[in-house]
């Protein structure tokens, strides 16, 4: 990256300093005129203007006086003028100057973010958000270069200091977009509010007509306007997030796996929430006999929000465990029945949906289409809201009959409120399952510690959807907490999985292989990879990157 020109902050500091120096000079010149007049008027001395200016400068800078002081002693007006000049000088030089000079020095010393880049085959991310941060993680995991174009100078400096590839500029400006080499970019991602994104799209298409522009929207109703502005693809993660959270609420009261991820015909991957009082709670992976009883393969598990793949035989399954399993649909449903609490399964209450924005309304629609009774709580009275109130207030939960509810689905747009709502819900009705939306990945662990049974972050879903769209990578389930991709692995051709030691080297699990139109689900250590095979691989983001780096 290259830096060109002074930043706006530095230019403003220089301008302020220039105005200060001009004002100080004007003040001293004016005092010189006054002093010359006062010397003649009160002391009868004929003093030149240059001599008067010399006295003023000496006074302002407190460097002392020469022979001029000989006629001051008997002239009170001149003494008063001298005192006034000294006070003015001290105020001007020693008190006011630092206010203008110090910011200039600070601006000069701090590391300014670049204003242009010469990258190519990169992704341009217009403005920095938690969603964009998740996309950066995805791009880093895949080894793809990027640059963030950020208009907020302070934020750009902070990101630059943290090691992000960032350029300070206006993403709505054609000049700024040209400065980040959009014509050579893989894609341009507009990730601001819906109205600003429309402006970014128009500018991007002017700066780089042939580059692909991907827009991220909050309100699905604006999608057509973004396409009309020139967006090649429009991504709406909030709706997918709402559907996914509703799917978890649906399966928490039924053994049907409505939210399972279909890999092939009659072969699925599912995340199963273990409920308090279920048959497998309190047992180790080995004691539960999951593989022996159901034939399902446990490829990973979350223990209090921490993912382990594969789980050890002596890992204990508790009420906060989420099992990541793969197998035939019928077998998965058999296992699902072992993770459900009979007390929860036969509750007659509704699922409480807290928050009626895009995520909450989508979740409510999904529950309704699945025939699951639900009740909507929101602070604002609006069509579709059943209880008006604050979900963090026990009285509101009581009005929603939380003690009989099948679950509480928190679709709130503030993570701090979601954490507190989880604590209140757990305190009021410990048996009621809490399924929560997080906006930032940093909040996931807090929500689990507060007592949430399942958490999914909007930023994670958005980042994976954007990465999948931008890079044309087939991410099978961006709404899953684990990444599942379909990919080829030239580095494995001719080798067995045991011989390549895939799991030990990458922490990934190959859960299926597509070969000649057939899906092979019995993936054992002796399976030998062929050149035309498509592998279905599951792992965390960094594990998938490690797999692609070694075998892709």
Short mmCIF file of C-alpha atoms in Angstrom, two decimals:
data_model
loop_
_atom_site.label_atom_id
_atom_site.label_comp_id
_atom_site.label_asym_id
_atom_site.label_seq_id
_atom_site.Cartn_x
_atom_site.Cartn_y
_atom_site.Cartn_z
CA UNK A 1 0.00 0.00 0.00
CA UNK A 2 1.10 3.55 -0.61
CA UNK A 3 0.33 6.71 1.31
CA UNK A 4 -0.45 9.89 -0.59
CA UNK A 5 -0.92 13.36 0.88
CA UNK A 6 -1.75 14.57 4.37
CA UNK A 7 -4.85 13.26 6.04
CA UNK A 8 -7.77 15.60 6.75
CA UNK A 9 -6.87 15.72 10.45
CA UNK A 10 -3.32 16.92 9.72
CA UNK A 11 -4.58 19.59 7.30
CA UNK A 12 -7.04 20.91 9.89
CA UNK A 13 -4.31 21.09 12.54
CA UNK A 14 -2.06 23.04 10.17
CA UNK A 15 -4.92 25.39 9.34
CA UNK A 16 -5.63 26.02 13.03
CA UNK A 17 -1.94 26.70 13.72
CA UNK A 18 -1.77 29.10 10.78
CA UNK A 19 -4.77 31.05 12.06
CA UNK A 20 -3.22 31.18 15.54
CA UNK A 21 0.13 32.53 14.28
CA UNK A 22 -1.64 35.15 12.15
CA UNK A 23 -3.70 36.25 15.15
CA UNK A 24 -0.62 36.47 17.41
CA UNK A 25 1.25 38.57 14.82
CA UNK A 26 -1.70 40.92 14.44
CA UNK A 27 -1.90 41.30 18.21
CA UNK A 28 1.81 42.20 18.54
CA UNK A 29 1.67 44.67 15.66
CA UNK A 30 -1.34 46.34 17.28
CA UNK A 31 0.43 46.54 20.65
CA UNK A 32 3.45 48.11 18.91
CA UNK A 33 1.23 50.91 17.61
CA UNK A 34 -0.30 51.43 21.07
CA UNK A 35 3.12 51.42 22.79
CA UNK A 36 4.59 54.00 20.38
CA UNK A 37 1.64 56.29 20.97
CA UNK A 38 1.76 55.79 24.78
CA UNK A 39 5.52 56.50 24.94
CA UNK A 40 5.05 59.83 23.20
CA UNK A 41 1.84 60.73 25.01
CA UNK A 42 2.85 59.89 28.60
CA UNK A 43 6.69 59.98 28.60
CA UNK A 44 7.41 62.47 25.81
CA UNK A 45 9.69 59.95 24.09
CA UNK A 46 9.97 59.68 20.32
CA UNK A 47 10.16 55.89 19.77
CA UNK A 48 10.27 54.37 16.31
CA UNK A 49 7.74 51.71 15.31
CA UNK A 50 10.51 49.09 15.03
CA UNK A 51 11.68 49.91 18.57
CA UNK A 52 8.10 49.64 19.79
CA UNK A 53 7.69 46.25 18.13
CA UNK A 54 10.96 45.12 19.71
CA UNK A 55 9.63 46.02 23.18
CA UNK A 56 6.35 44.17 22.49
CA UNK A 57 8.18 41.01 21.38
CA UNK A 58 10.45 41.17 24.46
CA UNK A 59 7.37 41.52 26.64
CA UNK A 60 5.45 38.70 25.00
CA UNK A 61 8.39 36.29 25.15
CA UNK A 62 9.48 37.42 28.67
CA UNK A 63 13.11 37.75 27.53
CA UNK A 64 13.69 41.05 29.44
CA UNK A 65 13.91 44.74 28.57
CA UNK A 66 16.58 47.16 27.39
CA UNK A 67 16.92 50.88 27.90
CA UNK A 68 13.25 51.52 27.20
CA UNK A 69 12.37 50.90 30.86
CA UNK A 70 14.17 54.11 32.00
CA UNK A 71 11.14 56.30 31.28
CA UNK A 72 8.53 53.79 32.54
CA UNK A 73 9.24 54.28 36.24
CA UNK A 74 7.48 57.63 36.48
CA UNK A 75 4.69 56.75 34.00
CA UNK A 76 1.83 54.69 35.50
CA UNK A 77 0.05 54.36 32.11
CA UNK A 78 3.17 52.79 30.56
CA UNK A 79 3.57 50.47 33.54
CA UNK A 80 -0.06 49.44 33.22
CA UNK A 81 0.45 48.84 29.48
CA UNK A 82 3.53 46.74 30.25
CA UNK A 83 1.57 44.62 32.72
CA UNK A 84 -1.22 44.15 30.18
CA UNK A 85 1.26 43.13 27.47
CA UNK A 86 2.98 40.65 29.78
CA UNK A 87 -0.32 39.00 30.72
CA UNK A 88 -1.37 38.89 27.07
CA UNK A 89 1.99 37.44 26.07
CA UNK A 90 1.94 34.71 28.72
CA UNK A 91 -1.62 33.78 27.75
CA UNK A 92 -0.85 33.80 24.03
CA UNK A 93 2.52 32.04 24.04
CA UNK A 94 2.44 29.68 27.00
CA UNK A 95 -1.24 28.82 27.40
CA UNK A 96 -2.85 29.15 23.97
CA UNK A 97 -0.01 27.94 21.72
CA UNK A 98 -0.02 24.36 23.10
CA UNK A 99 -3.71 24.05 22.22
CA UNK A 100 -2.79 24.50 18.57
CA UNK A 101 0.74 23.12 18.45
CA UNK A 102 0.23 19.88 20.44
CA UNK A 103 -2.52 18.48 18.12
CA UNK A 104 -0.26 19.22 15.15
CA UNK A 105 2.62 17.32 16.74
CA UNK A 106 0.33 14.42 17.70
CA UNK A 107 -1.06 14.26 14.16
CA UNK A 108 2.45 14.27 12.73
CA UNK A 109 3.69 11.53 15.07
CA UNK A 110 0.79 9.08 14.85
CA UNK A 111 0.80 6.50 12.07
CA UNK A 112 -1.64 7.56 9.38
CA UNK A 113 -3.59 4.88 7.51
CA UNK A 114 -2.91 4.61 3.77
CA UNK A 115 -5.08 6.46 1.27
CA UNK A 116 -4.52 4.03 -1.60
CA UNK A 117 -3.43 0.49 -2.39
CA UNK A 118 -1.90 -1.37 -5.30
CA UNK A 119 -3.39 -4.77 -4.41
CA UNK A 120 -5.00 -6.91 -7.09
CA UNK A 121 -7.26 -9.97 -6.94
CA UNK A 122 -8.45 -8.68 -3.58
CA UNK A 123 -11.79 -8.02 -1.93
CA UNK A 124 -12.73 -4.41 -1.19
CA UNK A 125 -14.88 -4.12 1.95
CA UNK A 126 -16.66 -0.77 2.11
CA UNK A 127 -16.80 0.30 5.79
CA UNK A 128 -15.93 -1.84 8.81
CA UNK A 129 -18.67 -3.60 10.80
CA UNK A 130 -18.84 -6.79 12.91
CA UNK A 131 -20.18 -8.50 9.76
CA UNK A 132 -17.19 -7.24 7.79
CA UNK A 133 -14.88 -8.38 10.59
CA UNK A 134 -16.30 -11.90 10.26
CA UNK A 135 -15.74 -11.69 6.48
CA UNK A 136 -12.12 -10.64 7.12
CA UNK A 137 -11.68 -13.75 9.28
CA UNK A 138 -13.10 -15.89 6.47
CA UNK A 139 -10.82 -14.27 3.87
CA UNK A 140 -7.79 -14.63 6.14
CA UNK A 141 -8.65 -18.30 6.66
CA UNK A 142 -8.74 -18.77 2.88
CA UNK A 143 -5.60 -16.76 2.18
CA UNK A 144 -7.44 -14.11 0.13
CA UNK A 145 -6.19 -10.51 0.28
CA UNK A 146 -8.59 -7.72 1.19
CA UNK A 147 -8.72 -4.03 1.97
CA UNK A 148 -11.21 -2.18 4.16
CA UNK A 149 -12.22 1.24 2.85
CA UNK A 150 -13.22 3.23 5.94
CA UNK A 151 -14.35 6.87 6.02
CA UNK A 152 -13.93 7.34 9.79
CA UNK A 153 -10.31 8.42 10.21
CA UNK A 154 -10.07 7.49 13.90
CA UNK A 155 -11.49 4.02 13.24
CA UNK A 156 -9.21 3.60 10.22
CA UNK A 157 -6.19 4.49 12.38
CA UNK A 158 -7.29 2.05 15.08
CA UNK A 159 -7.76 -0.76 12.56
CA UNK A 160 -4.43 0.03 10.90
CA UNK A 161 -2.71 -0.14 14.26
CA UNK A 162 -4.33 -3.54 14.90
CA UNK A 163 -2.91 -4.95 11.67
CA UNK A 164 -5.93 -4.74 9.37
CA UNK A 165 -5.37 -3.88 5.71
CA UNK A 166 -7.28 -0.60 5.72
CA UNK A 167 -7.43 2.51 3.56
CA UNK A 168 -8.88 5.81 4.75
CA UNK A 169 -11.34 7.16 2.21
CA UNK A 170 -15.00 7.72 1.38
CA UNK A 171 -16.57 4.51 0.01
CA UNK A 172 -19.24 6.62 -1.71
CA UNK A 173 -16.53 8.49 -3.63
CA UNK A 174 -15.45 7.29 -7.07
CA UNK A 175 -11.94 8.65 -6.42
CA UNK A 176 -11.57 6.66 -3.19
CA UNK A 177 -12.83 3.50 -4.86
CA UNK A 178 -10.35 3.97 -7.69
CA UNK A 179 -7.60 4.50 -5.09
CA UNK A 180 -8.20 0.97 -3.71
CA UNK A 181 -7.83 -0.49 -7.19
CA UNK A 182 -11.43 -1.72 -7.55
CA UNK A 183 -10.91 -2.42 -11.24
CA UNK A 184 -8.53 -5.24 -10.27
CA UNK A 185 -10.61 -6.53 -7.34
CA UNK A 186 -12.28 -9.92 -7.06
CA UNK A 187 -15.33 -8.21 -5.61
CA UNK A 188 -16.54 -5.05 -3.89
CA UNK A 189 -18.64 -5.57 -0.76
CA UNK A 190 -21.03 -2.81 0.34
CA UNK A 191 -21.47 -3.28 4.09
CA UNK A 192 -23.09 -0.18 5.56
CA UNK A 193 -26.72 0.74 6.14
CA UNK A 194 -29.16 0.06 3.30
CA UNK A 195 -29.29 3.64 1.97
CA UNK A 196 -25.52 4.16 2.08
CA UNK A 197 -24.97 0.80 0.39
CA UNK A 198 -27.09 1.94 -2.57
CA UNK A 199 -24.81 4.98 -2.96
CA UNK A 200 -21.71 2.77 -2.67
CA UNK A 201 -23.05 0.45 -5.39
CA UNK A 202 -23.57 3.35 -7.81
CA UNK A 203 -20.07 4.73 -7.14
CA UNK A 204 -18.50 1.25 -7.44
CA UNK A 205 -20.11 0.61 -10.80
CA UNK A 206 -18.80 3.95 -12.03
CA UNK A 207 -15.29 3.33 -10.71
CA UNK A 208 -15.09 -0.31 -11.89
CA UNK A 209 -17.95 -1.24 -14.25
CA UNK A 210 -16.78 -4.81 -14.75
CA UNK A 211 -16.10 -5.65 -11.09
CA UNK A 212 -18.59 -7.70 -9.11
CA UNK A 213 -20.49 -5.78 -6.43
CA UNK A 214 -22.07 -7.62 -3.49
CA UNK A 215 -24.46 -5.75 -1.20
CA UNK A 216 -25.45 -6.74 2.33
CA UNK A 217 -28.95 -5.61 3.31
CA UNK A 218 -30.83 -5.36 6.59
CA UNK A 219 -34.33 -4.95 5.11
CA UNK A 220 -35.17 -7.53 2.41
CA UNK A 221 -37.58 -5.05 0.83
CA UNK A 222 -34.69 -2.93 -0.49
CA UNK A 223 -33.10 -5.83 -2.40
CA UNK A 224 -34.69 -4.86 -5.73
CA UNK A 225 -33.43 -1.28 -5.40
CA UNK A 226 -29.88 -2.45 -4.78
CA UNK A 227 -30.09 -4.69 -7.86
CA UNK A 228 -31.43 -1.74 -9.84
CA UNK A 229 -28.48 0.35 -8.62
CA UNK A 230 -26.14 -2.27 -10.06
CA UNK A 231 -25.49 -4.87 -7.34
CA UNK A 232 -24.60 -8.23 -8.86
CA UNK A 233 -25.66 -10.09 -5.71
CA UNK A 234 -27.63 -9.11 -2.63
CA UNK A 235 -27.13 -10.94 0.67
CA UNK A 236 -29.73 -10.92 3.48
CA UNK A 237 -28.33 -12.73 6.55
CA UNK A 238 -31.02 -11.60 9.01
CA UNK A 239 -33.72 -13.68 7.39
CA UNK A 240 -31.53 -16.80 7.34
CA UNK A 241 -30.63 -16.18 10.99
CA UNK A 242 -34.31 -15.92 11.95
CA UNK A 243 -35.14 -19.16 10.14
CA UNK A 244 -32.22 -20.95 11.79
CA UNK A 245 -33.13 -19.84 15.32
CA UNK A 246 -36.75 -20.85 14.72
CA UNK A 247 -35.54 -24.21 13.46
CA UNK A 248 -33.69 -24.77 16.73
CA UNK A 249 -36.81 -23.81 18.69
CA UNK A 250 -38.86 -26.25 16.61
CA UNK A 251 -36.54 -29.21 17.13
CA UNK A 252 -36.29 -28.51 20.86
CA UNK A 253 -39.87 -29.73 21.25
CA UNK A 254 -39.89 -32.45 18.62
CA UNK A 255 -37.74 -35.33 17.48
CA UNK A 256 -38.21 -34.25 13.86
CA UNK A 257 -35.05 -32.67 12.48
CA UNK A 258 -36.50 -29.73 10.61
CA UNK A 259 -33.22 -27.79 10.77
CA UNK A 260 -30.86 -30.58 9.72
CA UNK A 261 -28.40 -29.87 6.92
CA UNK A 262 -28.99 -32.15 3.97
CA UNK A 263 -25.75 -33.41 2.43
CA UNK A 264 -27.37 -35.93 0.12
CA UNK A 265 -30.49 -38.03 -0.16
CA UNK A 266 -31.33 -39.37 3.31
CA UNK A 267 -27.98 -38.21 4.71
CA UNK A 268 -27.76 -35.19 7.00
CA UNK A 269 -25.67 -33.23 9.47
CA UNK A 270 -27.40 -31.90 12.56
CA UNK A 271 -26.66 -29.90 15.69
CA UNK A 272 -28.50 -31.48 18.63
CA UNK A 273 -29.07 -29.53 21.86
CA UNK A 274 -28.91 -31.76 24.92
CA UNK A 275 -31.65 -30.81 27.37
CA UNK A 276 -31.68 -31.11 31.12
CA UNK A 277 -33.30 -34.40 32.10
CA UNK A 278 -32.68 -36.12 28.75
CA UNK A 279 -31.47 -39.76 28.70
CA UNK A 280 -27.90 -38.87 27.65
CA UNK A 281 -27.38 -35.98 30.09
CA UNK A 282 -24.65 -36.70 32.62
CA UNK A 283 -23.10 -39.55 30.62
CA UNK A 284 -19.79 -39.57 28.82
CA UNK A 285 -19.63 -39.91 25.05
CA UNK A 286 -18.59 -43.54 25.51
CA UNK A 287 -21.26 -44.34 28.13
CA UNK A 288 -24.03 -42.81 26.03
CA UNK A 289 -23.51 -45.50 23.38
CA UNK A 290 -24.62 -43.09 20.65
CA UNK A 291 -22.74 -44.80 17.85
CA UNK A 292 -23.74 -48.30 19.04
CA UNK A 293 -27.41 -47.50 19.64
CA UNK A 294 -28.14 -45.29 16.64
CA UNK A 295 -25.27 -45.76 14.20
CA UNK A 296 -24.75 -41.99 14.15
CA UNK A 297 -21.25 -40.52 14.04
CA UNK A 298 -20.47 -37.71 16.52
CA UNK A 299 -17.98 -35.53 14.68
CA UNK A 300 -17.87 -32.67 17.17
CA UNK A 301 -19.42 -31.15 20.26
CA UNK A 302 -19.73 -27.81 22.04
CA UNK A 303 -19.11 -27.97 25.76
CA UNK A 304 -20.20 -24.64 27.33
CA UNK A 305 -19.59 -22.85 24.06
CA UNK A 306 -16.16 -24.42 23.37
CA UNK A 307 -15.97 -26.64 20.30
CA UNK A 308 -14.12 -29.96 20.41
CA UNK A 309 -13.60 -32.17 17.36
CA UNK A 310 -13.71 -35.06 17.81
CA UNK A 311 -14.93 -35.24 21.42
CA UNK A 312 -12.99 -37.61 23.68
CA UNK A 313 -14.75 -40.78 24.89
CA UNK A 314 -14.60 -39.51 28.48
CA UNK A 315 -16.06 -36.06 27.72
CA UNK A 316 -19.23 -35.59 29.77
CA UNK A 317 -22.49 -34.61 28.07
CA UNK A 318 -24.35 -31.98 30.12
CA UNK A 319 -27.38 -29.75 29.62
CA UNK A 320 -25.32 -27.16 27.72
CA UNK A 321 -23.74 -29.63 25.29
CA UNK A 322 -24.47 -29.38 21.57
CA UNK A 323 -23.63 -32.50 19.58
CA UNK A 324 -22.61 -32.22 15.93
CA UNK A 325 -23.65 -35.50 14.34
CA UNK A 326 -23.89 -37.01 10.88
CA UNK A 327 -25.94 -39.94 9.67
CA UNK A 328 -29.13 -41.18 8.04
CA UNK A 329 -32.25 -39.15 8.76
CA UNK A 330 -34.04 -41.94 10.62
CA UNK A 331 -30.99 -42.60 12.80
CA UNK A 332 -30.61 -38.91 13.59
CA UNK A 333 -34.23 -38.75 14.72
CA UNK A 334 -33.62 -41.72 17.01
CA UNK A 335 -30.67 -39.89 18.55
CA UNK A 336 -32.71 -36.71 18.79
CA UNK A 337 -35.20 -38.46 21.04
CA UNK A 338 -32.32 -39.28 23.42
CA UNK A 339 -31.35 -35.62 23.74
CA UNK A 340 -34.85 -34.32 24.52
CA UNK A 341 -36.25 -33.84 28.00
CA UNK A 342 -39.65 -35.45 28.44
CA UNK A 343 -40.65 -32.56 30.70
CA UNK A 344 -39.92 -30.04 27.96
CA UNK A 345 -41.22 -32.14 25.11
CA UNK A 346 -44.75 -32.28 26.44
CA UNK A 347 -45.08 -28.66 27.47
CA UNK A 348 -48.22 -27.10 26.01
CA UNK A 349 -47.05 -23.48 26.05
CA UNK A 350 -45.77 -21.34 23.22
CA UNK A 351 -42.31 -20.37 22.05
CA UNK A 352 -41.75 -16.78 23.21
CA UNK A 353 -40.15 -14.68 20.46
CA UNK A 354 -38.54 -11.58 22.00
CA UNK A 355 -37.90 -8.77 19.52
CA UNK A 356 -39.94 -8.19 16.37
CA UNK A 357 -37.42 -6.82 13.94
CA UNK A 358 -36.38 -8.62 10.77
CA UNK A 359 -34.88 -11.59 12.64
CA UNK A 360 -37.78 -11.89 15.09
CA UNK A 361 -40.52 -11.55 12.48
CA UNK A 362 -38.82 -14.15 10.28
CA UNK A 363 -38.54 -16.52 13.25
CA UNK A 364 -42.24 -16.01 14.04
CA UNK A 365 -43.20 -16.73 10.41
CA UNK A 366 -41.07 -19.89 10.41
CA UNK A 367 -42.63 -21.13 13.65
CA UNK A 368 -46.11 -20.44 12.30
CA UNK A 369 -45.42 -22.34 9.09
CA UNK A 370 -44.19 -25.28 11.19
CA UNK A 371 -47.35 -25.26 13.29
CA UNK A 372 -45.50 -24.33 16.48
CA UNK A 373 -47.50 -22.04 18.82
CA UNK A 374 -45.64 -18.83 19.50
CA UNK A 375 -46.05 -15.51 21.25
CA UNK A 376 -44.26 -12.29 20.30
CA UNK A 377 -42.90 -9.82 22.88
CA UNK A 378 -41.66 -6.38 21.90
CA UNK A 379 -41.27 -2.98 23.53
CA UNK A 380 -43.26 -1.28 20.79
CA UNK A 381 -46.95 -1.94 20.08
CA UNK A 382 -47.13 -3.04 16.45
CA UNK A 383 -49.10 -5.55 14.36
CA UNK A 384 -47.99 -9.08 15.23
CA UNK A 385 -46.88 -8.26 18.80
CA UNK A 386 -48.83 -10.14 21.47
CA UNK A 387 -47.23 -8.75 24.63
CA UNK A 388 -45.88 -5.20 24.84
CA UNK A 389 -43.09 -4.96 27.39
CA UNK A 390 -39.41 -5.30 28.24
CA UNK A 391 -38.22 -8.91 28.00
CA UNK A 392 -35.68 -8.21 30.77
CA UNK A 393 -38.57 -7.46 33.16
CA UNK A 394 -39.79 -10.54 35.11
CA UNK A 395 -43.32 -9.12 34.94
CA UNK A 396 -43.24 -9.25 31.15
CA UNK A 397 -42.00 -12.86 31.24
CA UNK A 398 -44.76 -13.73 33.68
CA UNK A 399 -47.34 -12.14 31.39
CA UNK A 400 -45.96 -14.26 28.55
CA UNK A 401 -46.32 -17.33 30.80
CA UNK A 402 -42.64 -18.21 30.58
CA UNK A 403 -42.90 -20.99 33.18
CA UNK A 404 -45.07 -22.98 30.75
CA UNK A 405 -43.30 -21.88 27.57
CA UNK A 406 -41.58 -24.36 25.29
CA UNK A 407 -38.70 -21.93 24.87
CA UNK A 408 -37.58 -18.31 24.70
CA UNK A 409 -36.13 -17.13 21.38
CA UNK A 410 -34.16 -13.90 21.86
CA UNK A 411 -34.04 -11.97 18.58
CA UNK A 412 -32.77 -8.73 20.11
CA UNK A 413 -30.53 -6.23 18.33
CA UNK A 414 -28.41 -5.47 21.41
CA UNK A 415 -26.10 -8.14 22.85
CA UNK A 416 -25.96 -6.61 26.33
CA UNK A 417 -29.76 -6.73 26.55
CA UNK A 418 -29.73 -10.32 25.26
CA UNK A 419 -27.27 -11.40 27.96
CA UNK A 420 -29.36 -9.78 30.70
CA UNK A 421 -32.59 -11.22 29.26
CA UNK A 422 -31.00 -14.69 29.35
CA UNK A 423 -30.07 -14.26 33.02
CA UNK A 424 -33.59 -13.10 33.90
CA UNK A 425 -35.23 -15.93 31.95
CA UNK A 426 -33.02 -18.54 33.61
CA UNK A 427 -33.79 -17.06 37.02
CA UNK A 428 -37.56 -16.94 36.46
CA UNK A 429 -37.90 -20.30 34.69
CA UNK A 430 -34.78 -22.47 34.69
CA UNK A 431 -36.51 -25.27 32.77
CA UNK A 432 -37.34 -23.06 29.78
CA UNK A 433 -34.86 -23.34 26.93
CA UNK A 434 -33.21 -20.11 25.74
CA UNK A 435 -32.18 -19.75 22.10
CA UNK A 436 -30.38 -16.48 21.45
CA UNK A 437 -29.19 -14.29 18.65
CA UNK A 438 -25.82 -12.57 19.08
CA UNK A 439 -24.77 -9.68 16.90
CA UNK A 440 -21.04 -10.06 17.51
CA UNK A 441 -19.05 -13.25 17.95
CA UNK A 442 -17.49 -11.91 21.18
CA UNK A 443 -20.92 -12.14 22.83
CA UNK A 444 -21.43 -15.86 22.15
CA UNK A 445 -19.45 -17.07 25.17
CA UNK A 446 -21.18 -14.52 27.44
CA UNK A 447 -24.61 -15.76 26.38
CA UNK A 448 -23.62 -19.38 27.03
CA UNK A 449 -22.30 -18.46 30.47
CA UNK A 450 -25.53 -16.61 31.18
CA UNK A 451 -27.43 -19.85 30.54
CA UNK A 452 -28.40 -19.82 26.84
CA UNK A 453 -28.87 -23.28 25.34
CA UNK A 454 -28.03 -22.26 21.77
CA UNK A 455 -26.45 -19.10 20.33
CA UNK A 456 -25.91 -18.06 16.72
CA UNK A 457 -24.17 -14.81 15.74
CA UNK A 458 -25.45 -12.57 12.96
CA UNK A 459 -21.88 -11.57 12.12
CA UNK A 460 -20.89 -15.23 11.65
CA UNK A 461 -23.82 -15.94 9.32
CA UNK A 462 -23.20 -12.73 7.37
CA UNK A 463 -19.45 -13.34 7.09
CA UNK A 464 -19.91 -16.87 5.77
CA UNK A 465 -22.64 -15.85 3.34
CA UNK A 466 -20.47 -13.03 2.02
CA UNK A 467 -17.40 -15.27 1.74
CA UNK A 468 -19.41 -17.92 -0.06
CA UNK A 469 -20.84 -15.31 -2.46
CA UNK A 470 -17.61 -13.43 -3.08
CA UNK A 471 -15.34 -16.46 -3.54
CA UNK A 472 -17.86 -18.84 -5.13
CA UNK A 473 -17.06 -21.39 -2.43
CA UNK A 474 -19.88 -23.79 -1.69
CA UNK A 475 -20.58 -23.31 1.98
CA UNK A 476 -23.35 -25.82 2.59
CA UNK A 477 -24.72 -24.25 5.75
CA UNK A 478 -23.58 -20.72 6.60
CA UNK A 479 -26.07 -20.70 9.51
CA UNK A 480 -24.29 -23.61 11.20
CA UNK A 481 -21.84 -22.91 14.00
CA UNK A 482 -19.35 -25.09 12.15
CA UNK A 483 -18.34 -24.66 8.51
CA UNK A 484 -19.32 -27.41 6.09
CA UNK A 485 -17.94 -27.13 2.56
CA UNK A 486 -17.93 -29.20 -0.58
CA UNK A 487 -14.46 -29.12 -2.14
CA UNK A 488 -11.84 -31.09 -4.06
CA UNK A 489 -8.52 -32.10 -2.55
CA UNK A 490 -5.80 -32.82 -5.15
CA UNK A 491 -3.32 -33.36 -2.33
CA UNK A 492 -5.27 -36.42 -1.17
CA UNK A 493 -5.66 -38.13 -4.55
CA UNK A 494 -4.37 -41.69 -4.39
CA UNK A 495 -4.05 -41.63 -0.60
CA UNK A 496 -6.19 -43.12 2.13
CA UNK A 497 -7.60 -40.89 4.85
CA UNK A 498 -5.62 -42.83 7.46
CA UNK A 499 -2.43 -42.54 5.44
CA UNK A 500 -2.88 -38.79 4.99
CA UNK A 501 -3.80 -38.41 8.69
CA UNK A 502 -6.36 -35.75 7.75
CA UNK A 503 -7.99 -35.28 11.14
CA UNK A 504 -4.75 -35.04 13.10
CA UNK A 505 -3.22 -32.55 10.66
CA UNK A 506 -6.26 -30.32 10.08
CA UNK A 507 -8.82 -31.10 12.81
CA UNK A 508 -11.37 -31.50 10.00
CA UNK A 509 -13.71 -34.41 9.40
CA UNK A 510 -14.55 -35.75 5.94
CA UNK A 511 -18.20 -36.71 6.38
CA UNK A 512 -19.04 -37.81 2.82
CA UNK A 513 -17.56 -38.24 -0.65
CA UNK A 514 -19.34 -37.63 -3.95
CA UNK A 515 -18.03 -39.99 -6.62
CA UNK A 516 -19.47 -40.44 -10.10
CA UNK A 517 -22.85 -39.09 -9.03
CA UNK A 518 -23.02 -41.30 -5.96
CA UNK A 519 -22.77 -40.10 -2.35
CA UNK A 520 -20.51 -42.30 -0.23
CA UNK A 521 -21.46 -41.89 3.42
CA UNK A 522 -19.48 -44.77 4.90
CA UNK A 523 -16.22 -42.82 5.09
CA UNK A 524 -13.66 -44.98 6.86
CA UNK A 525 -9.91 -44.62 7.36
CA UNK A 526 -9.22 -46.94 4.40
CA UNK A 527 -11.14 -44.85 1.86
CA UNK A 528 -8.81 -43.85 -0.96
CA UNK A 529 -9.49 -40.48 -2.61
CA UNK A 530 -9.83 -40.40 -6.40
CA UNK A 531 -9.13 -37.48 -8.74
CA UNK A 532 -12.79 -36.65 -9.49
CA UNK A 533 -14.01 -36.93 -5.91
CA UNK A 534 -15.82 -34.06 -4.22
CA UNK A 535 -15.29 -34.15 -0.48
CA UNK A 536 -17.78 -32.86 2.07
CA UNK A 537 -15.63 -31.47 4.88
CA UNK A 538 -16.67 -30.16 8.30
CA UNK A 539 -14.56 -28.03 10.63
CA UNK A 540 -14.05 -24.63 12.17
CA UNK A 541 -13.12 -21.78 9.82
CA UNK A 542 -9.39 -21.98 10.56
CA UNK A 543 -9.49 -25.79 10.25
CA UNK A 544 -11.08 -25.57 6.80
CA UNK A 545 -8.34 -23.15 5.76
CA UNK A 546 -5.71 -25.57 7.11
CA UNK A 547 -7.33 -28.39 5.11
CA UNK A 548 -7.35 -26.34 1.89
CA UNK A 549 -3.77 -25.24 2.45
CA UNK A 550 -2.49 -28.78 2.91
CA UNK A 551 -4.69 -30.77 0.54
CA UNK A 552 -6.62 -28.29 -1.61
#
